[in-house]
mmCIF file of C-alpha atoms and ligand atoms in Angstrom:
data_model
loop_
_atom_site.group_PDB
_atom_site.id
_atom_site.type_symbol
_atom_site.label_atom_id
_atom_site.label_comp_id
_atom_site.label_asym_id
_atom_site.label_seq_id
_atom_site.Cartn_x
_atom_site.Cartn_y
_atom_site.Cartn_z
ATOM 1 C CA UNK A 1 92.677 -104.739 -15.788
ATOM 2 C CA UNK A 2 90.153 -107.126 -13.661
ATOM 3 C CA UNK A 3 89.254 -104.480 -11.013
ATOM 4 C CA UNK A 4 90.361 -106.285 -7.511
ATOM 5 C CA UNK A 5 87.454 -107.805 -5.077
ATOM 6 C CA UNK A 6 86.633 -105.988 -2.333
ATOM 7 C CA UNK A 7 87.580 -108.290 0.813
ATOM 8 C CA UNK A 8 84.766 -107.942 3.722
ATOM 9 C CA UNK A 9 84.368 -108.736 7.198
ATOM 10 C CA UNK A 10 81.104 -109.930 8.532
ATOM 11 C CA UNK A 11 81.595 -110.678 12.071
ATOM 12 C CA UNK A 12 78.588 -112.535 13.292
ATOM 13 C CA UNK A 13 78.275 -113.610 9.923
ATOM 14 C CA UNK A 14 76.991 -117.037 10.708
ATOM 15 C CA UNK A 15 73.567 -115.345 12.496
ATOM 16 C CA UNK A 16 70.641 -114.685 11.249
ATOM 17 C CA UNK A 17 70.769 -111.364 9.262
ATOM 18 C CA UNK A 18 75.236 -112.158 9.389
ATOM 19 C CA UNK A 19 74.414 -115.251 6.600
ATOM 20 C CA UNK A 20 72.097 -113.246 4.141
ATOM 21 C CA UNK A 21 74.624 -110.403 4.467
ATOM 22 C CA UNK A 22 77.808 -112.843 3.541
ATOM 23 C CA UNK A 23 75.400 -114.506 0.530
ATOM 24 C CA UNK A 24 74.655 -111.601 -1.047
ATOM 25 C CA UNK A 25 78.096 -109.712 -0.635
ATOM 26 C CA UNK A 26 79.373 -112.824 -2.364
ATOM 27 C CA UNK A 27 76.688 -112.940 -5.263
ATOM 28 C CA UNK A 28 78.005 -109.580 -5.859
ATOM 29 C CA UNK A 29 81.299 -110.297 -6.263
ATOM 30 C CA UNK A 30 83.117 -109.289 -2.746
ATOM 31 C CA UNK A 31 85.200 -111.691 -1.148
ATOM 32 C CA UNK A 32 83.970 -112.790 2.319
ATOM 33 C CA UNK A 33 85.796 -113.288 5.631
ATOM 34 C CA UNK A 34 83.003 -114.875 7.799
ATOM 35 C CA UNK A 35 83.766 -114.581 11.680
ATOM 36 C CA UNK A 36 81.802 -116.211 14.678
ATOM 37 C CA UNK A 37 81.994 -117.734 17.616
ATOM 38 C CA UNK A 38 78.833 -119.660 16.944
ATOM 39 C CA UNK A 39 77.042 -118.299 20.286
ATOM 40 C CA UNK A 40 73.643 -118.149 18.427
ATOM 41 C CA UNK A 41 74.973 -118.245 14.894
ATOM 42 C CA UNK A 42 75.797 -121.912 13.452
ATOM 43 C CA UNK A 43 78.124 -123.512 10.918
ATOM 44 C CA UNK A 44 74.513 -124.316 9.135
ATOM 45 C CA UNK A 45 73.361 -121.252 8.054
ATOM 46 C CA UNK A 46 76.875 -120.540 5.945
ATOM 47 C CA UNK A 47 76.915 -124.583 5.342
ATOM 48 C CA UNK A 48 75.722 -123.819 1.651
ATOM 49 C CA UNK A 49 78.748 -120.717 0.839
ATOM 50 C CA UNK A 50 81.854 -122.941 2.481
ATOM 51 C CA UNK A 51 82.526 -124.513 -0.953
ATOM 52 C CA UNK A 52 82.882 -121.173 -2.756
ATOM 53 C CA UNK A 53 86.361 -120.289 -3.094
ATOM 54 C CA UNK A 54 85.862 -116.935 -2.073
ATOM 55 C CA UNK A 55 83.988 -117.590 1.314
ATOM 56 C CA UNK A 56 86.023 -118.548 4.390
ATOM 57 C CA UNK A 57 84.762 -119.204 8.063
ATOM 58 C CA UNK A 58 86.897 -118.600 10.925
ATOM 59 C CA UNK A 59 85.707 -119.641 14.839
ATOM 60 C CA UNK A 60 86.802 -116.252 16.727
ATOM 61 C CA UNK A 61 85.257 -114.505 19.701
ATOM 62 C CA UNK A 62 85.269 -110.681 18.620
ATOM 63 C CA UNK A 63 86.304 -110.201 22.440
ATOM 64 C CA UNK A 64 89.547 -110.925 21.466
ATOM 65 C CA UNK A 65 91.628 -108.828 18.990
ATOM 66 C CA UNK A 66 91.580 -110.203 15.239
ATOM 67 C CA UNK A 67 94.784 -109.751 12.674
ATOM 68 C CA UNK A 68 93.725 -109.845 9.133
ATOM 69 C CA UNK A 69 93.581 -107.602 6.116
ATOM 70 C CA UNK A 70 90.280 -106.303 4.861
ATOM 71 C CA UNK A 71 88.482 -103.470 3.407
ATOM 72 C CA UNK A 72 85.297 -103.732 4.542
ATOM 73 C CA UNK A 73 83.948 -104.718 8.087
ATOM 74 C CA UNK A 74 80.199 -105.171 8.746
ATOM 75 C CA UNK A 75 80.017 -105.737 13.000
ATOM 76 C CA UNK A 76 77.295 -107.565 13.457
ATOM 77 C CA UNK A 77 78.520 -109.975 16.130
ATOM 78 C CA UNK A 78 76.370 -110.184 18.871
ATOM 79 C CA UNK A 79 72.977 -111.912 20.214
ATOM 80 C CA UNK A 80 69.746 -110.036 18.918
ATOM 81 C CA UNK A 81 67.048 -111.885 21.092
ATOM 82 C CA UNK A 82 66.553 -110.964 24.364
ATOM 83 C CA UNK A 83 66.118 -114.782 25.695
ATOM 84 C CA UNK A 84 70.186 -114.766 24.583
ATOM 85 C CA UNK A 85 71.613 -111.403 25.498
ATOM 86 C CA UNK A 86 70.194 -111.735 28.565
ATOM 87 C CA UNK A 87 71.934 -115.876 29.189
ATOM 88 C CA UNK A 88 75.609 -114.282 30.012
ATOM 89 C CA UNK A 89 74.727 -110.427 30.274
ATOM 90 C CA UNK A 90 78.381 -109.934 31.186
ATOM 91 C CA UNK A 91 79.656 -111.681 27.531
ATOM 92 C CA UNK A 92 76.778 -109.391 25.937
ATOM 93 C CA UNK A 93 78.408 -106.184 27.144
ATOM 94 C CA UNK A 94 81.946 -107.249 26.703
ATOM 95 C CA UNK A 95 80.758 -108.236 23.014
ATOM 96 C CA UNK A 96 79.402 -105.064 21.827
ATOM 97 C CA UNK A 97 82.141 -103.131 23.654
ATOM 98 C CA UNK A 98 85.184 -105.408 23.609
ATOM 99 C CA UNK A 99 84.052 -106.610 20.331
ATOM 100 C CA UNK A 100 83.224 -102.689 18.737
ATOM 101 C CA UNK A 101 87.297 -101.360 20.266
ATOM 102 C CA UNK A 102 88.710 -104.831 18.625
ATOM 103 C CA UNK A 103 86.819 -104.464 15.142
ATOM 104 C CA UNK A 104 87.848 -100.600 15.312
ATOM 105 C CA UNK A 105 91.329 -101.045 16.101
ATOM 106 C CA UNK A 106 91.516 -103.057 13.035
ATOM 107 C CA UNK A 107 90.139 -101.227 10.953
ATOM 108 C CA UNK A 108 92.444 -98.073 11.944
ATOM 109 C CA UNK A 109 94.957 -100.647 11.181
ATOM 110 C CA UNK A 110 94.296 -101.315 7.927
ATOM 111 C CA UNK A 111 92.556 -98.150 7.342
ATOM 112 C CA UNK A 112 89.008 -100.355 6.251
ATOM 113 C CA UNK A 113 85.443 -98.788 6.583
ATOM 114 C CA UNK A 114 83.659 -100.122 9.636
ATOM 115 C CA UNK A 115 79.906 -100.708 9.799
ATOM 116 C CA UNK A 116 78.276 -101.244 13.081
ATOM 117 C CA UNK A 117 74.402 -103.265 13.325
ATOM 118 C CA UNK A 118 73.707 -100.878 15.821
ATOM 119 C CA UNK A 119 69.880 -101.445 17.224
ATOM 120 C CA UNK A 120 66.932 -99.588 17.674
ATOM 121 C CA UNK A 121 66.619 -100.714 21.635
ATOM 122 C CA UNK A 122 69.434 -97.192 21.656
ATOM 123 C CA UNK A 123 65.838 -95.608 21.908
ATOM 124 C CA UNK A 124 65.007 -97.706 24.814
ATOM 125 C CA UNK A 125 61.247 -97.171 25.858
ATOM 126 C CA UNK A 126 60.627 -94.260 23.641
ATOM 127 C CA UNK A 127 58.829 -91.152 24.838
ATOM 128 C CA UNK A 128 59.530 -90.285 21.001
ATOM 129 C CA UNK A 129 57.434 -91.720 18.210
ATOM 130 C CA UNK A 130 58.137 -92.110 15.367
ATOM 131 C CA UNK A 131 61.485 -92.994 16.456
ATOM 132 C CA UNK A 132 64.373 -90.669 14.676
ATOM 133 C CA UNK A 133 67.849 -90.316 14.624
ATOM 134 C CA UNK A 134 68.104 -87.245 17.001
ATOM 135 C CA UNK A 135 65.871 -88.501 19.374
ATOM 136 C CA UNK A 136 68.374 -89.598 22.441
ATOM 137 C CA UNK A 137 66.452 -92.450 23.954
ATOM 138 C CA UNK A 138 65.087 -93.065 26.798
ATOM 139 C CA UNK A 139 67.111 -96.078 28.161
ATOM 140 C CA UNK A 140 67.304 -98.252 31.572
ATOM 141 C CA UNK A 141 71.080 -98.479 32.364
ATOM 142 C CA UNK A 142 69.968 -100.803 35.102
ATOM 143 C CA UNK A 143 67.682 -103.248 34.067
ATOM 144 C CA UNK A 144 67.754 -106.450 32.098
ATOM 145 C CA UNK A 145 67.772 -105.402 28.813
ATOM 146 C CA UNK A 146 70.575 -103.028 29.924
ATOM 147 C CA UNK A 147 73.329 -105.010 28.999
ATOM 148 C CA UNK A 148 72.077 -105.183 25.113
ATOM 149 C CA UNK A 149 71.214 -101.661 25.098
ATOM 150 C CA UNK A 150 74.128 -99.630 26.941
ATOM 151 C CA UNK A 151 76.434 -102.158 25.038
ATOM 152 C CA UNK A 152 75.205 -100.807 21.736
ATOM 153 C CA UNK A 153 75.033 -97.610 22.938
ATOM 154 C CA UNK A 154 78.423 -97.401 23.866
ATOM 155 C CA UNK A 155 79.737 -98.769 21.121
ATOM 156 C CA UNK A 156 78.030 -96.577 18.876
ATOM 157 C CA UNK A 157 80.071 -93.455 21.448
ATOM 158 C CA UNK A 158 82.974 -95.444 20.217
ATOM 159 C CA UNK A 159 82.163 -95.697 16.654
ATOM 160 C CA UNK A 160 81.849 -91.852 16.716
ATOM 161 C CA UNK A 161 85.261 -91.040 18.784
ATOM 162 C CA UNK A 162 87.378 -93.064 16.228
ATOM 163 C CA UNK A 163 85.406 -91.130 13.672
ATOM 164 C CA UNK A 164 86.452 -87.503 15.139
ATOM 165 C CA UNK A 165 89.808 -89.123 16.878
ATOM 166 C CA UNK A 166 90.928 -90.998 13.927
ATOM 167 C CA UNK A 167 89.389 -90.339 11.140
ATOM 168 C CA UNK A 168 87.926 -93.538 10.366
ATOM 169 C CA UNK A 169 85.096 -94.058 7.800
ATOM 170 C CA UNK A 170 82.665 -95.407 10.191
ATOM 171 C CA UNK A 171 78.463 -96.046 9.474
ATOM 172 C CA UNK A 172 76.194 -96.823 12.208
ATOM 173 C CA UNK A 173 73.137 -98.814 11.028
ATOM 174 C CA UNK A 174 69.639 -98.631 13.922
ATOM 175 C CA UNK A 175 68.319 -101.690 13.140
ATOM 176 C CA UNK A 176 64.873 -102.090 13.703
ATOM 177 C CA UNK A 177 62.943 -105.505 14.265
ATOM 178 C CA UNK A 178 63.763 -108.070 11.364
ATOM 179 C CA UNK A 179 62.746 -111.022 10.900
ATOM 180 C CA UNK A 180 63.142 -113.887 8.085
ATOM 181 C CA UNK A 181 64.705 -117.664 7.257
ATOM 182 C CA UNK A 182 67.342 -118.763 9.012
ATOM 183 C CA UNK A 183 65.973 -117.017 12.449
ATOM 184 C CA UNK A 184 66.460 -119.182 15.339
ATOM 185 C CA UNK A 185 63.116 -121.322 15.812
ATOM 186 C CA UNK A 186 64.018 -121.203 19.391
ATOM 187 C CA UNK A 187 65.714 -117.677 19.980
ATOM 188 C CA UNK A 188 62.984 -116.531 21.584
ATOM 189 C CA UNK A 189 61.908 -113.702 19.174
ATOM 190 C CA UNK A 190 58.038 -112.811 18.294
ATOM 191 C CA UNK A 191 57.436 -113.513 14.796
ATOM 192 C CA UNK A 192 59.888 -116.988 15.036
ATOM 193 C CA UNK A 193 57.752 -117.929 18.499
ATOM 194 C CA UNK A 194 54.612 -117.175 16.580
ATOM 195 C CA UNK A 195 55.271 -119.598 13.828
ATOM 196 C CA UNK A 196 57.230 -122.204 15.417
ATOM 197 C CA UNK A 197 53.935 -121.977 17.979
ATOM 198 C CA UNK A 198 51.277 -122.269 14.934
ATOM 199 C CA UNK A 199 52.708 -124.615 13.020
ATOM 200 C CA UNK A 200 53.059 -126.811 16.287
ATOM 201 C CA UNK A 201 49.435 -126.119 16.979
ATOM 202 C CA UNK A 202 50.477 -124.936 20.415
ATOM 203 C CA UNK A 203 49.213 -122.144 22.153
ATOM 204 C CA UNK A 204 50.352 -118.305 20.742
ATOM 205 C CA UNK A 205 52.011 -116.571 23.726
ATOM 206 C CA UNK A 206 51.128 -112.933 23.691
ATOM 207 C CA UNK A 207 53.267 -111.190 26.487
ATOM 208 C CA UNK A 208 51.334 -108.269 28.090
ATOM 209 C CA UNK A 209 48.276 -107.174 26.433
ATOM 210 C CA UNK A 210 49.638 -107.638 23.119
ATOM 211 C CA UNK A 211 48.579 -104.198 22.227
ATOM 212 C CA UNK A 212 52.529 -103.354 22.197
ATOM 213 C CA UNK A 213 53.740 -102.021 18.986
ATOM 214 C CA UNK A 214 57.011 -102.857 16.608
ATOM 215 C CA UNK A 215 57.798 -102.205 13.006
ATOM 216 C CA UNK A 216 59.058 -105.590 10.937
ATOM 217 C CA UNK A 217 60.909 -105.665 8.429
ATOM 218 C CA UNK A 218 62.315 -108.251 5.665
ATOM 219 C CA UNK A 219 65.736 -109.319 5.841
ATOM 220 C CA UNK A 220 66.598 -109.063 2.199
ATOM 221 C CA UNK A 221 65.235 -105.071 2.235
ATOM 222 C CA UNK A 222 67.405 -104.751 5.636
ATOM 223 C CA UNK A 223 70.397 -106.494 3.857
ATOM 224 C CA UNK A 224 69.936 -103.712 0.892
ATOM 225 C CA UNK A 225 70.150 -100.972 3.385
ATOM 226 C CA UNK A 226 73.095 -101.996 5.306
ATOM 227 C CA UNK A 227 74.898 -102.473 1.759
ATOM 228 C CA UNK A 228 73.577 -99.092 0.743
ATOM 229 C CA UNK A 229 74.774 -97.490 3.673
ATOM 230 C CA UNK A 230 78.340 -99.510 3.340
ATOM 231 C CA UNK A 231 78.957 -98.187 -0.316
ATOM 232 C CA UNK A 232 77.403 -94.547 1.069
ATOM 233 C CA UNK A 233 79.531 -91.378 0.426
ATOM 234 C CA UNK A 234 82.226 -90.909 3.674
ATOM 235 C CA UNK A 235 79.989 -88.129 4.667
ATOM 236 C CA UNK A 236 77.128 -90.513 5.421
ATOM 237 C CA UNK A 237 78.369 -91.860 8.900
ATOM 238 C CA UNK A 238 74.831 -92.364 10.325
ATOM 239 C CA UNK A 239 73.480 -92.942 12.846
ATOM 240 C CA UNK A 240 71.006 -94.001 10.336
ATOM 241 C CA UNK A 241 67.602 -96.051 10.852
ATOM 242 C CA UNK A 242 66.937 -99.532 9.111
ATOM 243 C CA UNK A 243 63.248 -100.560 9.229
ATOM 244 C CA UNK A 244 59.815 -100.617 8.041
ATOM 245 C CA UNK A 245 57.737 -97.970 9.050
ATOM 246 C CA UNK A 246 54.623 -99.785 9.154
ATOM 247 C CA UNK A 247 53.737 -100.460 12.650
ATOM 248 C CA UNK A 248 51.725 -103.503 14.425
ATOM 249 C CA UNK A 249 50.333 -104.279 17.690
ATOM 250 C CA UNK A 250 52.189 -107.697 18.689
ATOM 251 C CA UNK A 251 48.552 -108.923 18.701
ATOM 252 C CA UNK A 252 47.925 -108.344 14.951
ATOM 253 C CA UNK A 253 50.927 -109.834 14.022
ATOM 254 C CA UNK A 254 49.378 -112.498 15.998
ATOM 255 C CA UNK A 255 46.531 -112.744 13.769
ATOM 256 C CA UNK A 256 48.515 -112.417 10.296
ATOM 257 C CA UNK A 257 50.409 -115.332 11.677
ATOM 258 C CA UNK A 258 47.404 -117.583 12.235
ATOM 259 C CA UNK A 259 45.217 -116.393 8.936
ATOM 260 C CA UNK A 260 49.050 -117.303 6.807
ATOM 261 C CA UNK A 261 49.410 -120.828 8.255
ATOM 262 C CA UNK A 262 45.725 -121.738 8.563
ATOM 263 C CA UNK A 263 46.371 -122.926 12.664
ATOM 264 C CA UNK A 264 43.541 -123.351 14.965
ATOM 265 C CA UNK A 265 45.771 -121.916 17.895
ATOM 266 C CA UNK A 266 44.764 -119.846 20.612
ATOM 267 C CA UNK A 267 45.805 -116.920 21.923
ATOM 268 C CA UNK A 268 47.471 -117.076 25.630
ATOM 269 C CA UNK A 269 48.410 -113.787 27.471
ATOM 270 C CA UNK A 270 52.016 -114.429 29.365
ATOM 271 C CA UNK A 271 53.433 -111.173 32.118
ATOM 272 C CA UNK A 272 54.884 -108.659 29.851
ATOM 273 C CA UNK A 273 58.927 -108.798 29.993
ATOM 274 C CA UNK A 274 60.821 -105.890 32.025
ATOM 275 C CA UNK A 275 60.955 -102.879 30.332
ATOM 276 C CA UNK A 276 59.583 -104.298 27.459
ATOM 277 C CA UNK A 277 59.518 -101.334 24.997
ATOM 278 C CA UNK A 278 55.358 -99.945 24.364
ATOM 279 C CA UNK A 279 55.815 -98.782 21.006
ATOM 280 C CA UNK A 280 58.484 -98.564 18.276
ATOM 281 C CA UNK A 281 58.456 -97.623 14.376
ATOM 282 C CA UNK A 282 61.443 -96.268 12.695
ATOM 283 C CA UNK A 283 61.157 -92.511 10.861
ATOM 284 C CA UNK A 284 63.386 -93.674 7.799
ATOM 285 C CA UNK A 285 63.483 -89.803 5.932
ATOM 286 C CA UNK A 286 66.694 -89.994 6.852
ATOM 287 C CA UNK A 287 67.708 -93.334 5.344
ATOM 288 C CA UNK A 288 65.112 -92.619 2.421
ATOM 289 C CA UNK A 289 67.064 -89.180 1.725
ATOM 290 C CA UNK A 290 70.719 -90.630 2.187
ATOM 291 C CA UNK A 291 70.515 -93.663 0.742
ATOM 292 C CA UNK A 292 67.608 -93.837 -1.684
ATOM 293 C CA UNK A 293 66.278 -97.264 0.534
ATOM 294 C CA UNK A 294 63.092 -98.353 1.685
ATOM 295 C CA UNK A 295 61.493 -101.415 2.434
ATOM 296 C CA UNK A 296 59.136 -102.937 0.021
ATOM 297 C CA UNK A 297 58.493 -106.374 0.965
ATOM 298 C CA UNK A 298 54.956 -105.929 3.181
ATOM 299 C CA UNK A 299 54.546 -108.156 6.308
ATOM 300 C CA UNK A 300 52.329 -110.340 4.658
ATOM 301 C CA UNK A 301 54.656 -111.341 1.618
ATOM 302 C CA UNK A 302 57.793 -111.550 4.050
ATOM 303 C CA UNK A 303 56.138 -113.557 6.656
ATOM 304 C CA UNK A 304 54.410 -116.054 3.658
ATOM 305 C CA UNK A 305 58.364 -117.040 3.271
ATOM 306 C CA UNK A 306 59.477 -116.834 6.920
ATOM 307 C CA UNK A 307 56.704 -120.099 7.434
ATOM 308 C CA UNK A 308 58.002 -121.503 4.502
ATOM 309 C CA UNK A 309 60.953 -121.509 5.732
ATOM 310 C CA UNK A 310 60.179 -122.817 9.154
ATOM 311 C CA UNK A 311 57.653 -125.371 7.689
ATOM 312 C CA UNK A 312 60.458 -127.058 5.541
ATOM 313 C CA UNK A 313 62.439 -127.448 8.930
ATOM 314 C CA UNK A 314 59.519 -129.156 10.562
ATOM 315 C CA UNK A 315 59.245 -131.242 7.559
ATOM 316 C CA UNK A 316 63.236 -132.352 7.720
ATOM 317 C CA UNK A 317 63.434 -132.828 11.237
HETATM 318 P P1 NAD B 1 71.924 -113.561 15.665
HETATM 319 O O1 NAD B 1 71.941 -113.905 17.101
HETATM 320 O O2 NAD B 1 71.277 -114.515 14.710
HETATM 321 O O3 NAD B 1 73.391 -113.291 15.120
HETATM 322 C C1 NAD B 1 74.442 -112.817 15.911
HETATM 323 C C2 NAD B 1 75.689 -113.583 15.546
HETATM 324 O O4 NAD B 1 76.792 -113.088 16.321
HETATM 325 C C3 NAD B 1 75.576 -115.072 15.844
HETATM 326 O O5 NAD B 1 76.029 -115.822 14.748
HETATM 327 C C4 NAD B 1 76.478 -115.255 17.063
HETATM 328 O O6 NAD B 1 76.993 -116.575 17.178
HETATM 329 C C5 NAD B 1 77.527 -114.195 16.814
HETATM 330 N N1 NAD B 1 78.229 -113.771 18.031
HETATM 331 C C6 NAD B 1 77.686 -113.430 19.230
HETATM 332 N N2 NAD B 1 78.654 -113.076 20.093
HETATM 333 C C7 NAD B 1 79.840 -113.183 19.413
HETATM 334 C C8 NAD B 1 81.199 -112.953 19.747
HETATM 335 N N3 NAD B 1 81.548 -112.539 20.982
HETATM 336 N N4 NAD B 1 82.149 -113.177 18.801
HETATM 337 C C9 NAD B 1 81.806 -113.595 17.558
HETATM 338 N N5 NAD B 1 80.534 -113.837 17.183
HETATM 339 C C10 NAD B 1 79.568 -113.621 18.100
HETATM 340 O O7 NAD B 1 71.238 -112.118 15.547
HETATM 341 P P2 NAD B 1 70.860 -111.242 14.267
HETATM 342 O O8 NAD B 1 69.399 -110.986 14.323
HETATM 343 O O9 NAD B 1 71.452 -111.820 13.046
HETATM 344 O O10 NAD B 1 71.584 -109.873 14.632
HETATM 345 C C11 NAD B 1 72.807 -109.484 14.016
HETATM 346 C C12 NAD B 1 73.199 -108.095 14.498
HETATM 347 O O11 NAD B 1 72.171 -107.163 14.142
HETATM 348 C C13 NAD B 1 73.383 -107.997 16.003
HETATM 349 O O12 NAD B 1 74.476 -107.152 16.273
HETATM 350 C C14 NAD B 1 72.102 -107.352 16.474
HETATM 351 O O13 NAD B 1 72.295 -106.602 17.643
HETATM 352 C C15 NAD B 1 71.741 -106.454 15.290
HETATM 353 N N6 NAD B 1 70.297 -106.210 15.247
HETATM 354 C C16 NAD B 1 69.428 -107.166 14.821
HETATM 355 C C17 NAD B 1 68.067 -106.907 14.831
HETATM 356 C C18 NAD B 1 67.066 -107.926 14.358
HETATM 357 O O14 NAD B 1 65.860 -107.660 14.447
HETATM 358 N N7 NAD B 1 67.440 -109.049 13.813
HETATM 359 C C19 NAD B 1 67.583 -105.672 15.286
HETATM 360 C C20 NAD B 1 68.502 -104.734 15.750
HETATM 361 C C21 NAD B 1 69.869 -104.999 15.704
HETATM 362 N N1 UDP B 2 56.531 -111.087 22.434
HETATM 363 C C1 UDP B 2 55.337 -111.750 22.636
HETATM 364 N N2 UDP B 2 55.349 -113.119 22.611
HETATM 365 C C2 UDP B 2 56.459 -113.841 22.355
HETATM 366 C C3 UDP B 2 57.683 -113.144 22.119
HETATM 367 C C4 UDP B 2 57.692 -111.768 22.183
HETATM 368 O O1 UDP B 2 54.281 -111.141 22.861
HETATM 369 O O2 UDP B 2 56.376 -115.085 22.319
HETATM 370 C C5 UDP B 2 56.533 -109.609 22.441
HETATM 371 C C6 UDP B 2 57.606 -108.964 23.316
HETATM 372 O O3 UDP B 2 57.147 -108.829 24.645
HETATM 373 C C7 UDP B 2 57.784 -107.634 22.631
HETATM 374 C C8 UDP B 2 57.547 -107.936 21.146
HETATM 375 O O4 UDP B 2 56.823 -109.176 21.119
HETATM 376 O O5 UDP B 2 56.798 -106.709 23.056
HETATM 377 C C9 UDP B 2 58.824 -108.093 20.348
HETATM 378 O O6 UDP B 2 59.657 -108.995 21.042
HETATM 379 P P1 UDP B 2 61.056 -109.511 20.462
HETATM 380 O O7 UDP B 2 61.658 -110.357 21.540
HETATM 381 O O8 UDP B 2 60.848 -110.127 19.138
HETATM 382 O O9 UDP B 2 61.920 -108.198 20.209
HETATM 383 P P2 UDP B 2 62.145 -106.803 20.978
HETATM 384 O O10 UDP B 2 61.618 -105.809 20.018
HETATM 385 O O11 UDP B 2 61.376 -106.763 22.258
HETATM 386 O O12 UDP B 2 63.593 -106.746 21.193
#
């Protein structure tokens, strides 16, 4: 007998990491339930999966409590760049909390797995580096970034209480900086500013000194390790880091950016954000150990397609 398709939910599925994440569950073989209420995601980015018979796209704020029957949920709703969890701070808390009680309730209804895209802005401003899974964070619960932050730190408290209330198979996923095709060219986010900004021959806008750190990483190795922690043993509930380790100053990334697209653009130092984290890179032992992932795409190779990708926009619009 055919062994029956998995049926997943991606909420968020129509963002940025959401649509690589529906693609390949699909190549695969799952069935896909895409959900979004198109905040930062769009119909685009899923345009290319809506005539495959086993893809289907429902409009639906995760605020709001969902009815269907799955196996699988991937939670990935919410906005990842600061210029957009920061718009409605309010909707960004009620999202990862609202949204993370909603997605969990279903899935103690149906009795599915539940992965969360948890971030690794739970670290905050880290007096820790490398960052790793024990380390508690060292977090604003006041400031800008707050709402982003203690959302996804609270939902990852209620990831774990329906874990020891429930019993649910939960997975909580740190996400680290990623960065690919089908990022917004406007969502405010380094490496898409730093293209978009190169390509245009405009001005590269280095917040701060640009001597702050962060660790990028490819979306298709970041899409491996959130379906490597999904399929995981029960015992592997994370928290769990997803990331490269390899760490840049914002201002190399800078220069990568510039040598890869051959722009004469200068360099332009804008007031560093609030409580803009110094340094961040991921200590992935943990994820290496569990899961047998690690990245392999290097920054230059990855961001070689990310200007691809945003050079073929250019060249349609
Ligand atoms: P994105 O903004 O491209 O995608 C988020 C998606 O969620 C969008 O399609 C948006 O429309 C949708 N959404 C937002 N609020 C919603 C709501 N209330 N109901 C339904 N849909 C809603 O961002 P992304 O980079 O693809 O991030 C996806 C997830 O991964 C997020 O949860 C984010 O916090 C997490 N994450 C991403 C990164 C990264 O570097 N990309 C790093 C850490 C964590
Ligand atoms: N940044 C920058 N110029 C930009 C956009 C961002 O120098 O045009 C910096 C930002 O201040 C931060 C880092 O790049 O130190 C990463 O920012 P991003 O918004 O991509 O993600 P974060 O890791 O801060 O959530």
């Amino acid at each position: 007998m055919q062994p029956l398709r998995k049926r997943c939910l991606v909420t968020g599925g129509a963002g940025f990491l959401g649509s690589h994440l529906c693609e390949r569950l699909l190549a695969r073989g799952d069935d896909v339930l895409c959900v979004d209420n198109f905040f930062t995601g769009a119909r685009d980015n899923v345009i290319h999966l809506l005539d495959n018979p086993h893809f289907e796209l429902l409009r639906h704020d995760v605020t709001f409590p969902l009815y269907v029957e799955v196996d699988e949920i991937y939670n990935l709703a919410c906005p990842a760049s600061p210029v957009h969890y920061q718009f409605d701070p309010v909707q960004t808390t009620k999202t990862s909390v609202h949204g993370a009680i909603n997605m969990l309730g279903l899935a103690k209804r149906v009795r599915a797995k539940i992965l969360q895209a948890s971030t690794s802005e739970v670290y905050g401003d880290p007096q820790v580096h490398p960052q790793e899974e024990s380390y508690w964070g060292h977090v604003n619960p006041i400031g800008a970034r707050s709402c982003y932050d203690e959302g996804k730190r609270c939902a990852e408290t209620l990831f774990f209480d329906y874990y020891r209330q429930h019993d649910l198979r939960i997975k909580v996923a740190r996400i680290f900086n990623t960065y690919g095709p089908r990022m917004h060219p406007n969502d405010g986010r380094v490496v898409s500013n730093f293209i978009v900004q190169a390509l245009a021959g405009e001005p590269i806008t280095l917040y701060g000194d640009g001597e702050q750190t962060r660790s990028f990483c490819y979306v298709d190795d970041l899409v491996d390790g959130l379906i490597a922690l999904m399929d995981s043993p029960d015992a592997v509930t994370g928290p769990i880091n997803l990331g490269n380790p390899r760490e840049f100053s914002i201002r190399e990334l800078a220069e990568q950016v510039l040598a890869l697209t051959g722009s004469s653009s200068k360099l332009v130092f804008r007031p560093l954000p609030e409580d803009d984290p110094r340094q961040r890179q991921p200590d992935i032992t943990r994820a290496r150990e569990q899961l047998g992932w690690e990245p392999t795409t290097a920054l230059k190779n990855g961001l070689e397609r990310t200007v691809d990708y945003f050079a073929s926009l250019g060249r349609a619009s």
